[in-house]
PDB file of C-alpha atoms in Angstrom:
ATOM      1  CA  UNK A   1     116.678  87.976  95.433  1.00 32.00           C
ATOM      2  CA  UNK A   2     113.434  86.091  96.206  1.00 37.00           C
ATOM      3  CA  UNK A   3     110.291  88.023  97.037  1.00 34.00           C
ATOM      4  CA  UNK A   4     110.806  91.740  97.650  1.00 32.00           C
ATOM      5  CA  UNK A   5     110.506  93.050 101.186  1.00 31.00           C
ATOM      6  CA  UNK A   6     108.041  95.701 102.293  1.00 34.00           C
ATOM      7  CA  UNK A   7     110.965  97.997 103.143  1.00 33.00           C
ATOM      8  CA  UNK A   8     112.051  98.212  99.507  1.00 28.00           C
ATOM      9  CA  UNK A   9     108.608  98.435  97.910  1.00 30.00           C
ATOM     10  CA  UNK A  10     106.510 100.122 100.561  1.00 38.00           C
ATOM     11  CA  UNK A  11     103.524  97.726 100.366  1.00 45.00           C
ATOM     12  CA  UNK A  12     100.382  98.948  98.633  1.00 47.00           C
ATOM     13  CA  UNK A  13     100.624 102.037  96.445  1.00 46.00           C
ATOM     14  CA  UNK A  14      98.415 105.101  96.878  1.00 45.00           C
ATOM     15  CA  UNK A  15      95.885 103.788  94.366  1.00 47.00           C
ATOM     16  CA  UNK A  16      95.776 100.343  95.972  1.00 48.00           C
ATOM     17  CA  UNK A  17      98.330  98.865  93.566  1.00 47.00           C
ATOM     18  CA  UNK A  18      98.922  95.264  94.494  1.00 46.00           C
ATOM     19  CA  UNK A  19     102.570  94.498  95.130  1.00 46.00           C
ATOM     20  CA  UNK A  20     103.867  91.005  95.962  1.00 48.00           C
ATOM     21  CA  UNK A  21     105.379  91.969  99.316  1.00 47.00           C
ATOM     22  CA  UNK A  22     106.363  89.649 102.143  1.00 47.00           C
ATOM     23  CA  UNK A  23     108.209  90.559 105.314  1.00 52.00           C
ATOM     24  CA  UNK A  24     111.358  88.612 106.050  1.00 46.00           C
ATOM     25  CA  UNK A  25     110.469  85.512 108.006  1.00 52.00           C
ATOM     26  CA  UNK A  26     106.831  85.576 106.864  1.00 53.00           C
ATOM     27  CA  UNK A  27     105.206  82.269 105.987  1.00 52.00           C
ATOM     28  CA  UNK A  28     104.863  81.400 102.327  1.00 51.00           C
ATOM     29  CA  UNK A  29     101.491  82.646 100.953  1.00 54.00           C
ATOM     30  CA  UNK A  30     100.273  79.087 100.334  1.00 57.00           C
ATOM     31  CA  UNK A  31     100.766  78.348 104.064  1.00 64.00           C
ATOM     32  CA  UNK A  32      98.563  81.237 105.196  1.00 71.00           C
ATOM     33  CA  UNK A  33      94.879  80.641 105.980  1.00 80.00           C
ATOM     34  CA  UNK A  34      92.106  82.439 104.106  1.00 85.00           C
ATOM     35  CA  UNK A  35      90.796  85.616 105.698  1.00 90.00           C
ATOM     36  CA  UNK A  36      87.027  86.212 106.005  1.00 93.00           C
ATOM     37  CA  UNK A  37      85.436  89.631 106.557  1.00 94.00           C
ATOM     38  CA  UNK A  38      81.823  90.398 107.491  1.00 95.00           C
ATOM     39  CA  UNK A  39      80.525  93.936 106.852  1.00 96.00           C
ATOM     40  CA  UNK A  40      77.438  94.456 109.019  1.00 95.00           C
ATOM     41  CA  UNK A  41      76.337  98.031 108.268  1.00 96.00           C
ATOM     42  CA  UNK A  42      76.227 100.456 105.366  1.00 97.00           C
ATOM     43  CA  UNK A  43      79.101 102.502 106.854  1.00 97.00           C
ATOM     44  CA  UNK A  44      81.193 103.201 103.758  1.00 97.00           C
ATOM     45  CA  UNK A  45      84.373 103.942 105.704  1.00 96.00           C
ATOM     46  CA  UNK A  46      84.267 100.628 107.554  1.00 95.00           C
ATOM     47  CA  UNK A  47      83.782  98.853 104.213  1.00 97.00           C
ATOM     48  CA  UNK A  48      86.637 100.903 102.711  1.00 96.00           C
ATOM     49  CA  UNK A  49      88.854  99.713 105.567  1.00 95.00           C
ATOM     50  CA  UNK A  50      87.828  96.092 105.046  1.00 96.00           C
ATOM     51  CA  UNK A  51      88.596  96.391 101.324  1.00 97.00           C
ATOM     52  CA  UNK A  52      92.017  97.935 102.009  1.00 95.00           C
ATOM     53  CA  UNK A  53      92.920  95.112 104.396  1.00 94.00           C
ATOM     54  CA  UNK A  54      91.529  92.513 101.995  1.00 95.00           C
ATOM     55  CA  UNK A  55      93.626  93.937  99.144  1.00 96.00           C
ATOM     56  CA  UNK A  56      96.715  93.863 101.350  1.00 94.00           C
ATOM     57  CA  UNK A  57      96.038  90.203 102.164  1.00 93.00           C
ATOM     58  CA  UNK A  58      95.490  89.403  98.496  1.00 94.00           C
ATOM     59  CA  UNK A  59      98.798  91.134  97.667  1.00 94.00           C
ATOM     60  CA  UNK A  60     100.426  88.681 100.065  1.00 92.00           C
ATOM     61  CA  UNK A  61      98.937  85.814  98.072  1.00 92.00           C
ATOM     62  CA  UNK A  62      96.243  85.079 100.634  1.00 90.00           C
ATOM     63  CA  UNK A  63      92.668  84.148  99.732  1.00 92.00           C
ATOM     64  CA  UNK A  64      90.014  86.557 101.028  1.00 94.00           C
ATOM     65  CA  UNK A  65      86.198  86.614 101.204  1.00 95.00           C
ATOM     66  CA  UNK A  66      83.969  89.557 102.153  1.00 97.00           C
ATOM     67  CA  UNK A  67      80.333  89.022 103.125  1.00 97.00           C
ATOM     68  CA  UNK A  68      78.073  92.094 103.167  1.00 97.00           C
ATOM     69  CA  UNK A  69      75.162  91.496 105.551  1.00 97.00           C
ATOM     70  CA  UNK A  70      71.733  93.176 105.239  1.00 97.00           C
ATOM     71  CA  UNK A  71      72.077  97.010 104.996  1.00 97.00           C
ATOM     72  CA  UNK A  72      75.745  96.756 103.985  1.00 97.00           C
ATOM     73  CA  UNK A  73      74.624  95.459 100.566  1.00 98.00           C
ATOM     74  CA  UNK A  74      73.594  99.037  99.644  1.00 97.00           C
ATOM     75  CA  UNK A  75      77.295  99.845  99.325  1.00 97.00           C
ATOM     76  CA  UNK A  76      77.482  97.560  96.269  1.00 98.00           C
ATOM     77  CA  UNK A  77      74.810  99.448  94.294  1.00 96.00           C
ATOM     78  CA  UNK A  78      76.223 100.660  90.964  1.00 92.00           C
ATOM     79  CA  UNK A  79      75.074 104.211  91.780  1.00 91.00           C
ATOM     80  CA  UNK A  80      76.414 104.205  95.350  1.00 90.00           C
ATOM     81  CA  UNK A  81      78.925 106.882  96.224  1.00 91.00           C
ATOM     82  CA  UNK A  82      80.627 106.958  99.598  1.00 95.00           C
ATOM     83  CA  UNK A  83      80.302 110.244 101.509  1.00 95.00           C
ATOM     84  CA  UNK A  84      84.092 110.708 101.703  1.00 96.00           C
ATOM     85  CA  UNK A  85      84.956 109.652  98.129  1.00 96.00           C
ATOM     86  CA  UNK A  86      85.785 113.238  97.139  1.00 96.00           C
ATOM     87  CA  UNK A  87      88.194 113.594 100.081  1.00 96.00           C
ATOM     88  CA  UNK A  88      89.908 110.347  99.174  1.00 95.00           C
ATOM     89  CA  UNK A  89      90.165 111.262  95.486  1.00 94.00           C
ATOM     90  CA  UNK A  90      91.591 114.706  96.366  1.00 96.00           C
ATOM     91  CA  UNK A  91      94.436 112.926  98.138  1.00 96.00           C
ATOM     92  CA  UNK A  92      95.125 110.456  95.334  1.00 95.00           C
ATOM     93  CA  UNK A  93      93.279 107.595  97.030  1.00 95.00           C
ATOM     94  CA  UNK A  94      90.748 105.372  95.286  1.00 95.00           C
ATOM     95  CA  UNK A  95      87.006 105.832  95.614  1.00 96.00           C
ATOM     96  CA  UNK A  96      84.945 103.086  97.190  1.00 97.00           C
ATOM     97  CA  UNK A  97      83.756 101.920  93.754  1.00 96.00           C
ATOM     98  CA  UNK A  98      87.370 101.736  92.559  1.00 96.00           C
ATOM     99  CA  UNK A  99      88.363  99.678  95.610  1.00 96.00           C
ATOM    100  CA  UNK A 100      85.472  97.283  94.983  1.00 97.00           C
ATOM    101  CA  UNK A 101      86.626  96.858  91.372  1.00 96.00           C
ATOM    102  CA  UNK A 102      90.240  96.319  92.443  1.00 97.00           C
ATOM    103  CA  UNK A 103      89.140  93.747  95.011  1.00 97.00           C
ATOM    104  CA  UNK A 104      87.189  91.821  92.394  1.00 98.00           C
ATOM    105  CA  UNK A 105      90.135  92.028  89.977  1.00 97.00           C
ATOM    106  CA  UNK A 106      92.400  90.651  92.713  1.00 97.00           C
ATOM    107  CA  UNK A 107      90.148  87.612  93.061  1.00 96.00           C
ATOM    108  CA  UNK A 108      88.612  88.628  96.381  1.00 97.00           C
ATOM    109  CA  UNK A 109      85.233  86.957  96.751  1.00 97.00           C
ATOM    110  CA  UNK A 110      82.481  89.476  97.505  1.00 98.00           C
ATOM    111  CA  UNK A 111      79.192  87.981  98.679  1.00 98.00           C
ATOM    112  CA  UNK A 112      75.977  90.011  98.982  1.00 98.00           C
ATOM    113  CA  UNK A 113      73.388  88.912 101.526  1.00 97.00           C
ATOM    114  CA  UNK A 114      70.225  87.768  99.740  1.00 97.00           C
ATOM    115  CA  UNK A 115      67.991  89.479 102.306  1.00 97.00           C
ATOM    116  CA  UNK A 116      70.151  92.591 102.006  1.00 97.00           C
ATOM    117  CA  UNK A 117      69.578  92.641  98.256  1.00 98.00           C
ATOM    118  CA  UNK A 118      65.827  92.604  98.910  1.00 97.00           C
ATOM    119  CA  UNK A 119      66.094  95.331 101.579  1.00 97.00           C
ATOM    120  CA  UNK A 120      68.104  97.538  99.224  1.00 95.00           C
ATOM    121  CA  UNK A 121      65.728  96.900  96.321  1.00 96.00           C
ATOM    122  CA  UNK A 122      68.635  95.519  94.298  1.00 96.00           C
ATOM    123  CA  UNK A 123      68.664  92.606  91.916  1.00 96.00           C
ATOM    124  CA  UNK A 124      71.876  90.575  91.778  1.00 97.00           C
ATOM    125  CA  UNK A 125      71.930  91.066  87.992  1.00 96.00           C
ATOM    126  CA  UNK A 126      72.372  94.834  88.570  1.00 95.00           C
ATOM    127  CA  UNK A 127      75.684  94.212  90.359  1.00 97.00           C
ATOM    128  CA  UNK A 128      79.069  93.267  88.944  1.00 96.00           C
ATOM    129  CA  UNK A 129      78.789  89.684  87.665  1.00 97.00           C
ATOM    130  CA  UNK A 130      81.688  88.636  89.941  1.00 97.00           C
ATOM    131  CA  UNK A 131      79.624  89.405  93.062  1.00 98.00           C
ATOM    132  CA  UNK A 132      77.797  86.369  94.428  1.00 97.00           C
ATOM    133  CA  UNK A 133      74.645  86.174  96.527  1.00 97.00           C
ATOM    134  CA  UNK A 134      74.499  84.173  99.720  1.00 97.00           C
ATOM    135  CA  UNK A 135      73.396  84.161 103.313  1.00 95.00           C
ATOM    136  CA  UNK A 136      75.058  83.935 106.709  1.00 92.00           C
ATOM    137  CA  UNK A 137      74.691  80.172 106.778  1.00 91.00           C
ATOM    138  CA  UNK A 138      76.292  79.586 103.371  1.00 91.00           C
ATOM    139  CA  UNK A 139      79.039  82.101 104.205  1.00 91.00           C
ATOM    140  CA  UNK A 140      79.885  80.323 107.456  1.00 87.00           C
ATOM    141  CA  UNK A 141      79.624  76.904 105.791  1.00 87.00           C
ATOM    142  CA  UNK A 142      82.246  78.155 103.331  1.00 87.00           C
ATOM    143  CA  UNK A 143      84.664  78.903 106.166  1.00 86.00           C
ATOM    144  CA  UNK A 144      87.164  76.071 106.262  1.00 80.00           C
ATOM    145  CA  UNK A 145      88.647  74.759 109.504  1.00 76.00           C
ATOM    146  CA  UNK A 146      92.017  76.008 108.260  1.00 76.00           C
ATOM    147  CA  UNK A 147      90.740  79.569 107.643  1.00 78.00           C
ATOM    148  CA  UNK A 148      91.869  82.490 109.697  1.00 71.00           C
ATOM    149  CA  UNK A 149      89.444  84.426 111.851  1.00 68.00           C
ATOM    150  CA  UNK A 150      86.178  85.894 110.670  1.00 77.00           C
ATOM    151  CA  UNK A 151      86.711  89.635 111.054  1.00 81.00           C
ATOM    152  CA  UNK A 152      83.615  91.763 111.688  1.00 74.00           C
TER     153      UNK A 152
END
């Protein structure tokens, strides 16, 4: 009856499957503020963690944005492979590229720093068309007063 609880469905599946899960007593998804993440370095595991949390928030019906600053933009390169992707795949977990694709499919806004694109020698047209370019100023201007915290 109503939305399923996390106890019955177990939240996100091993491959990052998005399940509409709310804890009892949780606010309705439309009442929750948007979550904003900033990824500051090209540490693939930190980005993987941000994507996992972003997907969990999206599964709860919450809007999410991720801004990749400077060197972090390298993680979006079509040829990029995270150092621990093989370990994750061996345990039935998605690779970094798969998580990026799932995040974009879930409607999570991914924004690549314009200076970071230049530093990485990447052209925006080489990235998934759903990835936008921007800068710190435009990212922060896009943060609404009602948004949740900016998580770095």
